[in-house]
Structure formats: C-alpha cells, structure tokens
C-alpha cells in the first residue's frame, strides 16, 4: 500500500458495529485478503512440488490467517493432482522493547 493511498470509504464494506467509531477508512477489503490467501496457498503448493510442508504459526495474532491458509492448502491437497504432506506447529513469541 502506497503512503498516499486513500483506501475505501468504510460505508462500502461490512464493518462490525463495535469498530465503526474507530475506523475512518478500509485499506484492504476482506474479499481481497481471502483472494490473496487462496493465491498464496496455490503458490506454496506449486513451489513446494512434492516436498513436505512444515507450517509454523506465530500465535497471538496470526492464527486466523494461518487457519485460512491451511484450509486452502487442504482443499488443494484434496482436489488437486497431487497430495503433499503437511505438518503443523505453533510458536509463541514475545518481543522486548
């Protein structure tokens, strides 16, 4: 996203009621995020070939994206020409200031 990007008017997308007062604009619509997540899953499957995939989730923020990405990989594994083994693990990271 460029610095001069204005985003989308918040009235053009569905926003949970409890966020309405806190938001002015939406920079990336939910549908675009879902589309890019699916594309990323396709790219991963293509790039990995038949190699084992080790998926590592950073907890406390990445779990929803991680779950969506793995769902797309699972669908590709079930419906594609090849099936790649996937191992899932989680890590919790603490940052220090």
Tab-separated table of C-alpha atoms in Angstrom:
chain	number	residue	atom	x	y	z
A	1	UNK	CA	0.000	0.000	0.000
A	2	UNK	CA	1.430	3.325	-1.031
A	3	UNK	CA	1.652	6.142	1.552
A	4	UNK	CA	-0.726	8.302	-0.485
A	5	UNK	CA	-3.355	5.513	-0.711
A	6	UNK	CA	-6.779	6.735	0.433
A	7	UNK	CA	-8.350	3.310	0.898
A	8	UNK	CA	-12.078	2.649	0.634
A	9	UNK	CA	-14.904	4.523	2.284
A	10	UNK	CA	-15.990	2.485	5.308
A	11	UNK	CA	-19.606	2.663	4.096
A	12	UNK	CA	-18.693	0.449	1.120
A	13	UNK	CA	-17.780	-2.585	3.248
A	14	UNK	CA	-19.288	-4.507	6.146
A	15	UNK	CA	-17.711	-3.462	9.437
A	16	UNK	CA	-18.619	-4.940	12.819
A	17	UNK	CA	-20.655	-2.450	14.839
A	18	UNK	CA	-18.088	-2.271	17.643
A	19	UNK	CA	-15.416	-0.994	15.187
A	20	UNK	CA	-17.486	1.632	13.368
A	21	UNK	CA	-16.461	4.553	15.577
A	22	UNK	CA	-12.776	3.599	15.500
A	23	UNK	CA	-12.353	3.384	11.713
A	24	UNK	CA	-12.203	6.130	9.123
A	25	UNK	CA	-11.387	4.075	6.018
A	26	UNK	CA	-10.613	0.488	4.976
A	27	UNK	CA	-7.349	-0.082	3.118
A	28	UNK	CA	-7.750	-3.757	2.198
A	29	UNK	CA	-11.249	-5.266	1.857
A	30	UNK	CA	-11.842	-8.711	3.376
A	31	UNK	CA	-12.595	-10.287	-0.009
A	32	UNK	CA	-9.228	-9.175	-1.358
A	33	UNK	CA	-7.477	-10.712	1.655
A	34	UNK	CA	-9.327	-14.004	1.092
A	35	UNK	CA	-8.417	-13.989	-2.591
A	36	UNK	CA	-4.734	-13.317	-1.884
A	37	UNK	CA	-4.688	-16.028	0.813
A	38	UNK	CA	-6.009	-18.553	-1.691
A	39	UNK	CA	-3.437	-17.408	-4.261
A	40	UNK	CA	-0.674	-17.783	-1.662
A	41	UNK	CA	-1.819	-21.354	-0.952
A	42	UNK	CA	-1.684	-22.134	-4.687
A	43	UNK	CA	1.807	-20.614	-4.942
A	44	UNK	CA	3.009	-22.625	-1.942
A	45	UNK	CA	1.657	-25.866	-3.404
A	46	UNK	CA	3.270	-25.129	-6.763
A	47	UNK	CA	6.631	-24.073	-5.305
A	48	UNK	CA	6.870	-26.983	-2.865
A	49	UNK	CA	6.303	-29.605	-5.551
A	50	UNK	CA	6.023	-32.901	-3.711
A	51	UNK	CA	8.121	-31.783	-0.727
A	52	UNK	CA	6.759	-31.993	2.816
A	53	UNK	CA	5.294	-28.679	4.030
A	54	UNK	CA	6.050	-27.612	7.602
A	55	UNK	CA	3.602	-24.850	8.556
A	56	UNK	CA	4.554	-22.793	11.603
A	57	UNK	CA	2.036	-20.368	13.119
A	58	UNK	CA	3.074	-17.435	15.291
A	59	UNK	CA	0.382	-17.298	17.972
A	60	UNK	CA	-1.362	-14.259	19.384
A	61	UNK	CA	-2.274	-12.736	16.053
A	62	UNK	CA	-1.554	-14.977	13.118
A	63	UNK	CA	-3.889	-17.866	13.884
A	64	UNK	CA	-6.842	-16.723	11.724
A	65	UNK	CA	-4.725	-16.119	8.638
A	66	UNK	CA	-2.856	-19.363	9.336
A	67	UNK	CA	-6.101	-21.350	9.596
A	68	UNK	CA	-7.457	-19.812	6.373
A	69	UNK	CA	-4.203	-20.552	4.542
A	70	UNK	CA	-4.178	-24.163	5.738
A	71	UNK	CA	-7.838	-24.566	4.712
A	72	UNK	CA	-6.928	-23.526	1.171
A	73	UNK	CA	-3.916	-25.866	1.140
A	74	UNK	CA	-6.148	-28.690	2.388
A	75	UNK	CA	-8.649	-28.108	-0.429
A	76	UNK	CA	-5.840	-28.088	-2.991
A	77	UNK	CA	-4.446	-31.293	-1.475
A	78	UNK	CA	-7.847	-32.997	-1.722
A	79	UNK	CA	-8.863	-31.744	-5.150
A	80	UNK	CA	-5.531	-31.359	-6.928
A	81	UNK	CA	-3.397	-33.746	-8.929
A	82	UNK	CA	-1.005	-34.303	-6.049
A	83	UNK	CA	-1.140	-34.580	-2.289
A	84	UNK	CA	1.629	-33.083	-0.187
A	85	UNK	CA	2.135	-33.980	3.483
A	86	UNK	CA	1.645	-31.011	5.826
A	87	UNK	CA	2.924	-30.772	9.387
A	88	UNK	CA	1.522	-28.010	11.587
A	89	UNK	CA	3.165	-26.474	14.629
A	90	UNK	CA	2.784	-23.337	16.726
A	91	UNK	CA	5.207	-20.953	18.382
A	92	UNK	CA	4.600	-18.130	20.820
A	93	UNK	CA	6.992	-15.222	20.503
A	94	UNK	CA	7.443	-12.404	22.950
A	95	UNK	CA	9.035	-9.156	21.844
A	96	UNK	CA	11.062	-6.991	24.158
A	97	UNK	CA	11.304	-3.215	23.892
